[in-house]
PDB file of C-alpha atoms in Angstrom:
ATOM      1  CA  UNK A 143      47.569  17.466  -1.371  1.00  0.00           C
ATOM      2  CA  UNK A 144      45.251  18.443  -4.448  1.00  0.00           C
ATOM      3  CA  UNK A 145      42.880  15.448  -5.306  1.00  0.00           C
ATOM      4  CA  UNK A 146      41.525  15.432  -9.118  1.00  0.00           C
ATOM      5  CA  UNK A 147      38.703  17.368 -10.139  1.00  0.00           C
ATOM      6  CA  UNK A 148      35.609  14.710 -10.265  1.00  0.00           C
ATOM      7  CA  UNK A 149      35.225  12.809 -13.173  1.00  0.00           C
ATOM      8  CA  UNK A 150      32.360  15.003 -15.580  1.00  0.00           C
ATOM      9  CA  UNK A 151      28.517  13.957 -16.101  1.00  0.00           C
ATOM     10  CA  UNK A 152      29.542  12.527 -19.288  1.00  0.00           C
ATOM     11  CA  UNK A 153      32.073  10.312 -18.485  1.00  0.00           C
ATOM     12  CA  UNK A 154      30.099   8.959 -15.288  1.00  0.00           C
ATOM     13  CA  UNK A 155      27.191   8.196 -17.391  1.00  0.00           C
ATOM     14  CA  UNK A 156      27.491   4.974 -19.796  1.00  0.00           C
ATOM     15  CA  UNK A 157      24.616   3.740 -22.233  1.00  0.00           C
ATOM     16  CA  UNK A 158      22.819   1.119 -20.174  1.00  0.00           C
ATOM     17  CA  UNK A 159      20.104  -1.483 -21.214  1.00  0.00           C
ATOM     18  CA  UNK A 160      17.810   0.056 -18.565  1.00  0.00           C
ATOM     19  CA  UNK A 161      17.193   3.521 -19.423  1.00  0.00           C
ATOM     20  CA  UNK A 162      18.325   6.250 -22.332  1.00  0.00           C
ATOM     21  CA  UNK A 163      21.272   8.467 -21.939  1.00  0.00           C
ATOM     22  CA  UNK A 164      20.087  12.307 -21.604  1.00  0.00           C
ATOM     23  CA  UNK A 165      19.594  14.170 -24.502  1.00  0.00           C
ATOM     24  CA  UNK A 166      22.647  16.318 -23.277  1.00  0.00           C
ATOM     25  CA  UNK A 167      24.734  13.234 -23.744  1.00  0.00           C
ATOM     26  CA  UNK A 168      23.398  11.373 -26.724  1.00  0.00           C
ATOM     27  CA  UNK A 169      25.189  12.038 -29.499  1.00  0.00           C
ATOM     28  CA  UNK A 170      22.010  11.489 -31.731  1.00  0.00           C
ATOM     29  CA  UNK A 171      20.880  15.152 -30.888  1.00  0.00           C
ATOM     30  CA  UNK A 172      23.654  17.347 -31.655  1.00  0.00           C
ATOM     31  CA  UNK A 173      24.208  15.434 -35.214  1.00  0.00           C
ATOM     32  CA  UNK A 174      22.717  18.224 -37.574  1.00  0.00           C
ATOM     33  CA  UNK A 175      23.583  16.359 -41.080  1.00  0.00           C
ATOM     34  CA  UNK A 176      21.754  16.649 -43.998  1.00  0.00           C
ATOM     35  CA  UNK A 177      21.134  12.801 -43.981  1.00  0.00           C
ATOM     36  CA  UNK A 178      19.407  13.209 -40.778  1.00  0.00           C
ATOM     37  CA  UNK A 179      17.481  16.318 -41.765  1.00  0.00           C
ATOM     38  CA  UNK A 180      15.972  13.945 -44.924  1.00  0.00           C
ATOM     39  CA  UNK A 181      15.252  11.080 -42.694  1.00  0.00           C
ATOM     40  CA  UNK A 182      13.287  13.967 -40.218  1.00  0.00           C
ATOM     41  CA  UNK A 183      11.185  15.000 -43.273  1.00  0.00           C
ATOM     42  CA  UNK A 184      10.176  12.011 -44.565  1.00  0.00           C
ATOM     43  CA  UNK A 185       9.070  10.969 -41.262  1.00  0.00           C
ATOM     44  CA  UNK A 186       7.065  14.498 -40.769  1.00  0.00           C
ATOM     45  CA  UNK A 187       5.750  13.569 -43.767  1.00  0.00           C
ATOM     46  CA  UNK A 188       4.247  10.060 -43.437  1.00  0.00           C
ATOM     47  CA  UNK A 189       3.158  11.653 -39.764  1.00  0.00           C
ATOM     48  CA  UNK A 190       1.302  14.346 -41.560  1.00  0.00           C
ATOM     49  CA  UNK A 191      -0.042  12.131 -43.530  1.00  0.00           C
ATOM     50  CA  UNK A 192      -1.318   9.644 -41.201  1.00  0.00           C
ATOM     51  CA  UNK A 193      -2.479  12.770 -39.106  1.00  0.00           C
ATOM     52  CA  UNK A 194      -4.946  13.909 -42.135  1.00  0.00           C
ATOM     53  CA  UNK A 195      -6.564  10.160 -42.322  1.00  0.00           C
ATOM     54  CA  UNK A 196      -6.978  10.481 -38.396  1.00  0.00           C
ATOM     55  CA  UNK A 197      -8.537  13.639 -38.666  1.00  0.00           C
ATOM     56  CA  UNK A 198     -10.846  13.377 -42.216  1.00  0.00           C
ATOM     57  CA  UNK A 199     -12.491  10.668 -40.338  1.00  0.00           C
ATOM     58  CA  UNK A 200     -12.700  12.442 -36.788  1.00  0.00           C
ATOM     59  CA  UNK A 201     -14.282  15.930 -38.249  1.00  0.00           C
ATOM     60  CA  UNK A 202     -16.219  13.686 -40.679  1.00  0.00           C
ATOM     61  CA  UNK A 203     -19.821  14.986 -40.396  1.00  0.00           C
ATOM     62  CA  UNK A 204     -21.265  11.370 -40.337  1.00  0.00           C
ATOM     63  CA  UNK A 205     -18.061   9.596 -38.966  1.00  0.00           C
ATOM     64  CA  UNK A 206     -17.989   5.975 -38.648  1.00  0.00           C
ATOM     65  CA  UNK A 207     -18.906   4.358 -35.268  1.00  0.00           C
ATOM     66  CA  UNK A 208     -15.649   3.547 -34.625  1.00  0.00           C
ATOM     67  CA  UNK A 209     -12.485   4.863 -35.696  1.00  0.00           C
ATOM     68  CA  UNK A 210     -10.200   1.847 -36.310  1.00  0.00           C
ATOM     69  CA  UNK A 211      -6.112   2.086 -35.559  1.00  0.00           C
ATOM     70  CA  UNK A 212      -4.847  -0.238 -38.256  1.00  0.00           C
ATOM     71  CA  UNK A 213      -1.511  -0.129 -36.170  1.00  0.00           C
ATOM     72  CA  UNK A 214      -3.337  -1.342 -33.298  1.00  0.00           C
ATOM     73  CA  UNK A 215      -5.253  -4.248 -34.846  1.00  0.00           C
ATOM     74  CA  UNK A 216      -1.272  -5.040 -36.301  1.00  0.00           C
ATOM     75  CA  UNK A 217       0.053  -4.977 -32.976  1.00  0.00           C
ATOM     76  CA  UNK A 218      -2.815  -7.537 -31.259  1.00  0.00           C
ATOM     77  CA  UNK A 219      -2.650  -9.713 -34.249  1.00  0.00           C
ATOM     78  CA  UNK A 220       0.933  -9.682 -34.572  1.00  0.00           C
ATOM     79  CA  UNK A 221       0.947 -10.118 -30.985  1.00  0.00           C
ATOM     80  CA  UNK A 222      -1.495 -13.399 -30.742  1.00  0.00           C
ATOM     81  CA  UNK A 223      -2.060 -15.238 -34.425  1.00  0.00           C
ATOM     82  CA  UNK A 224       0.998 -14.462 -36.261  1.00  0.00           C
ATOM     83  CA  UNK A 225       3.412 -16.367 -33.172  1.00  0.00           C
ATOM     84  CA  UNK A 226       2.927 -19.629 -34.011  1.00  0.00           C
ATOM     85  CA  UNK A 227       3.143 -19.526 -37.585  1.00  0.00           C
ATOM     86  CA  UNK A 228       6.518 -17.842 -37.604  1.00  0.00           C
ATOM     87  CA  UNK A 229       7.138 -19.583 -34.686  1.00  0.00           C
ATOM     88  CA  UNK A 230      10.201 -22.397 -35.504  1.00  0.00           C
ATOM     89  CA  UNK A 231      12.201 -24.894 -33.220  1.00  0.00           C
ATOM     90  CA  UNK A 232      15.254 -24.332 -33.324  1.00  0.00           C
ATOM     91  CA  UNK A 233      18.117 -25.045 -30.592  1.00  0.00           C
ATOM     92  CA  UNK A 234      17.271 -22.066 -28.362  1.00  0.00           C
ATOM     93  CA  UNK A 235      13.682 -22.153 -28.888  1.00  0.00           C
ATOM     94  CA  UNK A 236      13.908 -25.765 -27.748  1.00  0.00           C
ATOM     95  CA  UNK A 237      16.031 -25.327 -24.743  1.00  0.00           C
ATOM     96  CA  UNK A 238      14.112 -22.578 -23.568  1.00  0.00           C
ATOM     97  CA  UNK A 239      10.447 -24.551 -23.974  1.00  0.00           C
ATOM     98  CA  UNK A 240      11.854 -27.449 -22.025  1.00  0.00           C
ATOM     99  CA  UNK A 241      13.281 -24.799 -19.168  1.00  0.00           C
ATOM    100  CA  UNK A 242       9.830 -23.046 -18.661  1.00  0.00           C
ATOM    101  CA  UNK A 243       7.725 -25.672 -19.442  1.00  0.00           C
ATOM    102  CA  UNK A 244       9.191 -28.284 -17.114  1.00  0.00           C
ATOM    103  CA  UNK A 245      11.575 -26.980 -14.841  1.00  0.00           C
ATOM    104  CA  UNK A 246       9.348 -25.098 -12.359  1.00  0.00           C
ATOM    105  CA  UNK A 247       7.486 -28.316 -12.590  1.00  0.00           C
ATOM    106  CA  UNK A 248      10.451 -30.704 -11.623  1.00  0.00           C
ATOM    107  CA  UNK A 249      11.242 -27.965  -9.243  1.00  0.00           C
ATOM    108  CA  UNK A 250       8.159 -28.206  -7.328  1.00  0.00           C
ATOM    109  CA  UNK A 251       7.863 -32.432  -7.547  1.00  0.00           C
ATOM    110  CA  UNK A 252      11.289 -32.436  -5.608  1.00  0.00           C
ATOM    111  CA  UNK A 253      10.879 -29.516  -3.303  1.00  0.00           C
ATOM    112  CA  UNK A 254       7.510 -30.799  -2.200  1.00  0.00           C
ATOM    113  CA  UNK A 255       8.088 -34.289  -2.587  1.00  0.00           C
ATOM    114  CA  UNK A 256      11.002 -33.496   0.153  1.00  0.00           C
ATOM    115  CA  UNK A 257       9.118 -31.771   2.240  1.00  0.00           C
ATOM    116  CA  UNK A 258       6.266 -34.496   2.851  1.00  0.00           C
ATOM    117  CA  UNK A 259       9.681 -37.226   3.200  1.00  0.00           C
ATOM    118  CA  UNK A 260      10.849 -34.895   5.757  1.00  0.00           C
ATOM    119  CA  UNK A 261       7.556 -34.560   7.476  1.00  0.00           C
ATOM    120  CA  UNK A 262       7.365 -38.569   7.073  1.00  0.00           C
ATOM    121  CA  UNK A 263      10.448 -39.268   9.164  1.00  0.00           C
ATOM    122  CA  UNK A 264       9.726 -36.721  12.043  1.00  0.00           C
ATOM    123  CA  UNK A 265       6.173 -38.648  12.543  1.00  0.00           C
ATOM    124  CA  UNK A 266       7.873 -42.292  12.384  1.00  0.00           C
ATOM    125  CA  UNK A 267      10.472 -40.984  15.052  1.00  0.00           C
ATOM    126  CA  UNK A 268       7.559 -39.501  17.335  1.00  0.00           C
ATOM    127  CA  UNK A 269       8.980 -35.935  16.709  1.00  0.00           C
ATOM    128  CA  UNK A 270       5.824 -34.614  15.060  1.00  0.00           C
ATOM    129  CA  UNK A 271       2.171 -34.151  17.005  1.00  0.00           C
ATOM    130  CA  UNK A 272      -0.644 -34.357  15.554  1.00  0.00           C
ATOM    131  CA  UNK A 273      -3.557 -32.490  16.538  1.00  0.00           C
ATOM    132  CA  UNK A 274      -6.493 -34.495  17.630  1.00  0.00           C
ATOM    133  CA  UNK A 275      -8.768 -32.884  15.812  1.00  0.00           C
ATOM    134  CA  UNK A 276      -9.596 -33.893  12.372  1.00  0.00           C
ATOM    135  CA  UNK A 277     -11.640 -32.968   9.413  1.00  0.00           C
ATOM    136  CA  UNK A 278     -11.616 -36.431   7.705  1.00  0.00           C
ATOM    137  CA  UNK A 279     -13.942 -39.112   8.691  1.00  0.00           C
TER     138      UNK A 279
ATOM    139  CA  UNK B 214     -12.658  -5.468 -39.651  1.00  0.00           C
ATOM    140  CA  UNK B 215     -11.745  -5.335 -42.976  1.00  0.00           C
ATOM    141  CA  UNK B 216      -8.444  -5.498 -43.025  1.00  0.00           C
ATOM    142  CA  UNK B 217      -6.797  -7.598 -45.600  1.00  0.00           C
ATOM    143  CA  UNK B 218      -4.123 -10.344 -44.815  1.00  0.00           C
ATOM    144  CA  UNK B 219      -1.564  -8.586 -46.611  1.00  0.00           C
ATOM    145  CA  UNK B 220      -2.134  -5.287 -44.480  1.00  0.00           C
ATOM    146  CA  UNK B 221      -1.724  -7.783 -41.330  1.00  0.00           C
ATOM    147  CA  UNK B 222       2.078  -8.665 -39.992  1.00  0.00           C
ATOM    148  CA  UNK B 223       3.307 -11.648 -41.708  1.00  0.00           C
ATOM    149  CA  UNK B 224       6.747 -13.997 -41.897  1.00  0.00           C
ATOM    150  CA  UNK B 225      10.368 -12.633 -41.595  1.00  0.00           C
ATOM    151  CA  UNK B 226      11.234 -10.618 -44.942  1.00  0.00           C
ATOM    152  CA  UNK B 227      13.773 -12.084 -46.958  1.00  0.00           C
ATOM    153  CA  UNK B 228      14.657  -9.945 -50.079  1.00  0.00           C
ATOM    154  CA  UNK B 229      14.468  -6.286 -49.912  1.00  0.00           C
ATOM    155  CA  UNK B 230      11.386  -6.337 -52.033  1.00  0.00           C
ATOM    156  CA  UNK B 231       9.941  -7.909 -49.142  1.00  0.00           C
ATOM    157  CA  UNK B 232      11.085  -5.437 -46.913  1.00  0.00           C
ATOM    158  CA  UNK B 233       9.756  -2.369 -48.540  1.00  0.00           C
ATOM    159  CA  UNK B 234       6.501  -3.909 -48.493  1.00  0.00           C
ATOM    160  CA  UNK B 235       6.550  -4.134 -45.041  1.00  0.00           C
ATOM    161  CA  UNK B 236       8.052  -0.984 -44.298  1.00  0.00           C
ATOM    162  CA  UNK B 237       5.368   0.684 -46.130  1.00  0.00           C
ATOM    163  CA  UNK B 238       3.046  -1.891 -44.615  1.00  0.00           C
ATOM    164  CA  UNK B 239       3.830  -0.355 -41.297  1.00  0.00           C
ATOM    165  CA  UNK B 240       4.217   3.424 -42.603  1.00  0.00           C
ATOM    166  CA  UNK B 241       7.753   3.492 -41.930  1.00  0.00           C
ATOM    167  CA  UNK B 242      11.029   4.361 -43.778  1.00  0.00           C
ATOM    168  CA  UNK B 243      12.526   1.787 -45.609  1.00  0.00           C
ATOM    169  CA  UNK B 244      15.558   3.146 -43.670  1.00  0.00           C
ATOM    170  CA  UNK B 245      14.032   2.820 -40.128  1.00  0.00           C
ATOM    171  CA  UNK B 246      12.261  -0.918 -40.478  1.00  0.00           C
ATOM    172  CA  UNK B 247      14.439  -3.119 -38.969  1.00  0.00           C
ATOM    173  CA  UNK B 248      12.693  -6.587 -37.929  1.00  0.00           C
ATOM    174  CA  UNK B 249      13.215  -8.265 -35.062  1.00  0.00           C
ATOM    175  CA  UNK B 250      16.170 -11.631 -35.842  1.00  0.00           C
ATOM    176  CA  UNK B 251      14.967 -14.249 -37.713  1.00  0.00           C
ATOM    177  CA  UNK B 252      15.065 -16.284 -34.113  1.00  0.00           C
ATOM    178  CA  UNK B 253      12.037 -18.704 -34.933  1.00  0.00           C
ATOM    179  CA  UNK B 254      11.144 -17.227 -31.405  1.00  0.00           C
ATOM    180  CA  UNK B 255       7.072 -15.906 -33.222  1.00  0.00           C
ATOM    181  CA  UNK B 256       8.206 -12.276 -34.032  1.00  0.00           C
ATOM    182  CA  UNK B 257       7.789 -12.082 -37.983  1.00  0.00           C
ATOM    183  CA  UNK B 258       8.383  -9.142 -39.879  1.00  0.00           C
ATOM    184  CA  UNK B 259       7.545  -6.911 -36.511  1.00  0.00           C
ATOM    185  CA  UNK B 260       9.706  -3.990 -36.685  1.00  0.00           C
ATOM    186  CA  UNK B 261      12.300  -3.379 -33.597  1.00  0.00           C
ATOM    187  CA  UNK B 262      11.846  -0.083 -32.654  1.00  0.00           C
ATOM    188  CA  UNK B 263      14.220   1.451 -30.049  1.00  0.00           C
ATOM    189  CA  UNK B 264      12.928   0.462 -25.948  1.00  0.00           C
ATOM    190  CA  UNK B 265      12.103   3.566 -25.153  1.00  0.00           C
ATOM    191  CA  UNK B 266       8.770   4.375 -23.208  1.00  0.00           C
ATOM    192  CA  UNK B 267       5.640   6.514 -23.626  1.00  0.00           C
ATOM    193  CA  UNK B 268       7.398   8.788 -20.498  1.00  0.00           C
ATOM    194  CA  UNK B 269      10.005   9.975 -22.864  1.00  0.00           C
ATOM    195  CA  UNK B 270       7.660  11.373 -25.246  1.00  0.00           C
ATOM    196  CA  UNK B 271       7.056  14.972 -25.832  1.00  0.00           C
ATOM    197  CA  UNK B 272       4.295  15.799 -23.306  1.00  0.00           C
ATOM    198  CA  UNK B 273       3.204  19.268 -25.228  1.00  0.00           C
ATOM    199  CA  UNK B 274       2.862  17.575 -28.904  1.00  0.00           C
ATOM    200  CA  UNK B 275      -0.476  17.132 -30.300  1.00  0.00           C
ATOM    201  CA  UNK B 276      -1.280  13.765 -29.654  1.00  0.00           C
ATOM    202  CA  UNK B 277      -3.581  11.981 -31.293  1.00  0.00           C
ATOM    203  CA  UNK B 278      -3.852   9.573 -28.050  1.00  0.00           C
ATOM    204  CA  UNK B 279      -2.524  11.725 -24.923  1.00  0.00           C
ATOM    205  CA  UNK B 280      -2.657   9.509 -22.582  1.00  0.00           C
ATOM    206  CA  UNK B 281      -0.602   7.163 -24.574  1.00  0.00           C
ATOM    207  CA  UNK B 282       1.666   9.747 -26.108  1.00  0.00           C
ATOM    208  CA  UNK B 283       0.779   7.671 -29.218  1.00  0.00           C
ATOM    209  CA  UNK B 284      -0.172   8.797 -32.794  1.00  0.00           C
ATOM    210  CA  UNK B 285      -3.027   6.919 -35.104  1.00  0.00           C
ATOM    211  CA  UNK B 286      -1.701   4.844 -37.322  1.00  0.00           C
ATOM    212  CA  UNK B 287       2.278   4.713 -35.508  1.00  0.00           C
ATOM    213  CA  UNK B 288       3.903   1.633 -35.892  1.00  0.00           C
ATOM    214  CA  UNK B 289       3.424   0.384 -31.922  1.00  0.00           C
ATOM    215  CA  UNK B 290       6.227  -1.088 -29.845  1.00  0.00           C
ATOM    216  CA  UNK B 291       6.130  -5.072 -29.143  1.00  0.00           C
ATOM    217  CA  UNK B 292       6.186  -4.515 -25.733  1.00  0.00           C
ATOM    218  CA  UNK B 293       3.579  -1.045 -25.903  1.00  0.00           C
ATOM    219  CA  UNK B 294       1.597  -2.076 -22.966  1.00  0.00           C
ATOM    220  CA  UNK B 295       4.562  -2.541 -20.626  1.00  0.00           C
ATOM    221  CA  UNK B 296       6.112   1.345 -21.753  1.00  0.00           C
ATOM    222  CA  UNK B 297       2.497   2.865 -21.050  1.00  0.00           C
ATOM    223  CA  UNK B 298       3.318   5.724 -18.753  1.00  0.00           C
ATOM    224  CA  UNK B 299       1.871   3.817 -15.860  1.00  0.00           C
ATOM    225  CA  UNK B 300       4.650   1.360 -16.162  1.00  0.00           C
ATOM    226  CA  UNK B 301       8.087   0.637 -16.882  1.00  0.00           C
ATOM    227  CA  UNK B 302       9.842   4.063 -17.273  1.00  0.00           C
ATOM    228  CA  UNK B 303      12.985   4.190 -19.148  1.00  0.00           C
ATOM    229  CA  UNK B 304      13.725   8.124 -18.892  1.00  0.00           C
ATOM    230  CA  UNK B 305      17.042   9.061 -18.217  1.00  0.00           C
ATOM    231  CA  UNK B 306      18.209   9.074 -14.447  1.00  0.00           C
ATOM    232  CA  UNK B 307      19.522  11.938 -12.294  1.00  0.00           C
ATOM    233  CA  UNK B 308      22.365   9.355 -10.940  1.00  0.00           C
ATOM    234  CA  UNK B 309      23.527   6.716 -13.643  1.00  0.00           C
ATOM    235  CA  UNK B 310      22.740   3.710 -13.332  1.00  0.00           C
ATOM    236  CA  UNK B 311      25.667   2.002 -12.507  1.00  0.00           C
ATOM    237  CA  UNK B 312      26.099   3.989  -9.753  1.00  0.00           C
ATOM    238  CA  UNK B 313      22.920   3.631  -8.324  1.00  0.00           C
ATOM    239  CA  UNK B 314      22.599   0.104  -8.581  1.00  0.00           C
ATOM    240  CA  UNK B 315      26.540  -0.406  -7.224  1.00  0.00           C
ATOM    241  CA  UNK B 316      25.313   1.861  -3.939  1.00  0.00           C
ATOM    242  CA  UNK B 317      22.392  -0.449  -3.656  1.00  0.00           C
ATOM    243  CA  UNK B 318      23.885  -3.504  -4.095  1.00  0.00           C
ATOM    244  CA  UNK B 319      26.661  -2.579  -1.528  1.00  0.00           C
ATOM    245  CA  UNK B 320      23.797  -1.247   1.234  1.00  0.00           C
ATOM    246  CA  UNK B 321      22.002  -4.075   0.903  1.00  0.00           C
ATOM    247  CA  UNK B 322      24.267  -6.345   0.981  1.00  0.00           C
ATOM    248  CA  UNK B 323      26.448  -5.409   3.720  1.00  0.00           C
ATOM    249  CA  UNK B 324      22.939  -5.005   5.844  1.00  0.00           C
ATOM    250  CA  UNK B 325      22.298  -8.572   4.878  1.00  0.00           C
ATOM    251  CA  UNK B 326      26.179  -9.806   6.148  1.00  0.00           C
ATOM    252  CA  UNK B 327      25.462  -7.960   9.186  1.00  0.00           C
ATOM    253  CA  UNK B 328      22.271  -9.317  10.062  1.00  0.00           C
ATOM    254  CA  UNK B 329      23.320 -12.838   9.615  1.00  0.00           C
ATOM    255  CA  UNK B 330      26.480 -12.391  11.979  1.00  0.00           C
ATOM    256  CA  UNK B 331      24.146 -11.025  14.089  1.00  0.00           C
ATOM    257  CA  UNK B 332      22.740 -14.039  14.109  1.00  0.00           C
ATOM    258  CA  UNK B 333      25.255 -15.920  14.426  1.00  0.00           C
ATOM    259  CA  UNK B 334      26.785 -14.819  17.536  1.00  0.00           C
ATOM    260  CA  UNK B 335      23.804 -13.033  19.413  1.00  0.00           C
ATOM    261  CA  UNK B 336      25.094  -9.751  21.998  1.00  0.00           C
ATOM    262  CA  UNK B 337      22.408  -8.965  24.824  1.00  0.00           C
ATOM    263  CA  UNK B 338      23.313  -8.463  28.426  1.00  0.00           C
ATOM    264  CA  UNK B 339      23.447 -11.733  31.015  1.00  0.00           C
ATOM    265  CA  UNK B 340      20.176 -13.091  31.888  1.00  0.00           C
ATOM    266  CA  UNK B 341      19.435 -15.532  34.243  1.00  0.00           C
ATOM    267  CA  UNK B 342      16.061 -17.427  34.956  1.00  0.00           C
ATOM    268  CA  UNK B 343      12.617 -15.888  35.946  1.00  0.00           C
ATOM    269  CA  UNK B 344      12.201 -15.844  39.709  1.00  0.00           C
ATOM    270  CA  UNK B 345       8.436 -16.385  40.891  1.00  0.00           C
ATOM    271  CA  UNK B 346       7.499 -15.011  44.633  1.00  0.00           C
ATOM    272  CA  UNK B 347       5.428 -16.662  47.203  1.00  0.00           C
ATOM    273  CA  UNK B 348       7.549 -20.427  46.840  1.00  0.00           C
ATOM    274  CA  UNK B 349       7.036 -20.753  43.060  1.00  0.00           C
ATOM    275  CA  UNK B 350       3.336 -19.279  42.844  1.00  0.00           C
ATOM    276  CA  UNK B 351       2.464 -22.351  45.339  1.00  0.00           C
ATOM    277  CA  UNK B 352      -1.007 -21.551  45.846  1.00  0.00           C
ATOM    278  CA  UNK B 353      -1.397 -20.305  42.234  1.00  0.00           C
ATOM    279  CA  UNK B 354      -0.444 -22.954  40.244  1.00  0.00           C
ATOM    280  CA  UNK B 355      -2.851 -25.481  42.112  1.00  0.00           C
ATOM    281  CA  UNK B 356      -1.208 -26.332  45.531  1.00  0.00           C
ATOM    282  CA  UNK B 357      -2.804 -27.885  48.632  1.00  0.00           C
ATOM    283  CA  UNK B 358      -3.616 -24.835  50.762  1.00  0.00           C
ATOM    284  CA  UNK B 359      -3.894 -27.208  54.190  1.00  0.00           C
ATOM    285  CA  UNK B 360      -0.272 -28.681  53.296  1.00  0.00           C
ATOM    286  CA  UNK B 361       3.039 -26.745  53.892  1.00  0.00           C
ATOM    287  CA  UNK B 362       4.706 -25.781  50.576  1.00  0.00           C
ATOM    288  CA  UNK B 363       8.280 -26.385  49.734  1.00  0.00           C
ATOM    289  CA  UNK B 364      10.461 -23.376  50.592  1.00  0.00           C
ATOM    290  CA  UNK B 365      11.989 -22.033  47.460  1.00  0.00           C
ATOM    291  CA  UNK B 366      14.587 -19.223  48.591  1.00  0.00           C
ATOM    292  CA  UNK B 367      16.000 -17.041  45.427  1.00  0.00           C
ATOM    293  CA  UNK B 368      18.293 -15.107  47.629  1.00  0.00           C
ATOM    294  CA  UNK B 369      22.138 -15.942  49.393  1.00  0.00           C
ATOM    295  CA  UNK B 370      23.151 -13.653  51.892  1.00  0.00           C
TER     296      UNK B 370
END
């Protein structure tokens, strides 16, 4: 009896959230259109361009102390002062504040407050020793 | 530094005026900016770029950074510091991922289901209790050396 050939590579592997498809099997690679070609200049270009700042101030015979990376300062500020002012309750936001900021603090009230019940009834019912020695007065 | 506000990230962009600013605010193509959803989650006018990480990056380009596979002046990722190439990874696997987390999944889980029966109803062969010589360890365990000690006789002939 002749079973199927197995399925290909390219069938077996779908786009995932976790990690890229292989260039094989992206279709972004083997698109060759002039739009794409454009878009692949222009970016050389502002590259280039950037490149040339980066390396006027490298070479520079007295170069500054310290070579700032305007994208970098973007990233940290964008990263720390500009959350809260674009930051806006809405539903979600709301719902997800209250679900970090409180629920793994209900969670631990009730688990511990459990605990020390539990531990409670086993010394009323004579279940639980105590060891005689103690570090309170 | 001297940096003015208007070269720092600001609110969501509204009109396309707005967005060519910041495109060219972040030296990108108009065409590539895309900012994150205006969720209220803090974002701004942060451009998404794809979630790809430093490890996917051509290792024999000209760097400006090589470490970080990252050029001066590149618009960085949101998340840059998880994608360094000491962390997360998101190159493309030899086995796809679907695959490879379904053959985990199953391993581990049937291991798990096993264990617990195992549990449940323990196997090991018939044991009975631990038989001591000399009538229990009589003289051992604190007995009276002038007094006669109980016979205890483990055996049936």
């Amino acid at each position: 009896m002749a079973w199927a050939p197995p399925p290909s590579a390219a069938k077996l592997y779908r786009p995932n959230a976790y990690v890229s498809l292989p260039a094989e099997l992206d279709p972004a690679t083997h698109d060759t259109s002039p739009e794409k070609l454009r878009a692949e200049a222009e970016r050389l270009a502002i590259r280039s361009r950037l490149k040339r700042q980066y390396l006027l101030q490298l070479n520079d015979p007295s170069p500054p102390a310290v070579i700032e990376n305007p994208a970098l300062i973007r990233w940290a500020y964008a990263k720390s002062q500009n959350v809260y002012p674009t930051f806006r309750p809405t539903p979600r936001t709301s719902f997800l504040g209250a679900v970090y900021g409180l629920g793994p603090l209900l969670f631990w009230i009730f688990v511990l407050k459990a605990d020390r019940d539990r531990q409670g009834k086993r010394i009323q019912e004579g279940k639980l020793k105590q060891p005689p020695l103690s570090v309170f007065f | 530094s001297e940096m003015s506000q208007d070269m720092m990230p600001g609110p969501y962009p509204r009109t396309p005026e707005e967005r060519a600013a910041a495109a060219k605010k972040y030296n990108m193509r108009v065409e590539d900016y895309q900012p994150y959803p205006d969720d209220g989650l803090g974002y701004g006018d942060y451009p998404m770029l794809p979630n790809k990480s430093q490890y996917e990056r051509d290792p024999w380009y000209q760097w400006d950074q090589p470490d970080m596979r990252h050029n001066w002046g590149e618009p960085m990722h949101w998340d840059f510091d998880m994608y360094i190439r000491n962390r997360v990874d998101t190159s493309p696997t030899v086995v796809p991922w679907h695959t490879m987390s379904k053959h985990f999944l199953l391993f581990v889980s049937i291991m798990l289901i096993m264990f617990g029966v195992g549990e449940i109803y323990p196997s090991y062969r018939p044991v009975g209790p631990k038989q001591y010589p000399f009538n229990d360890l009589y003289l051992e365990r604190g007995g009276d050396p002038n007094k006669e000690p109980p016979a205890v006789i483990h055996y049936e002939i």
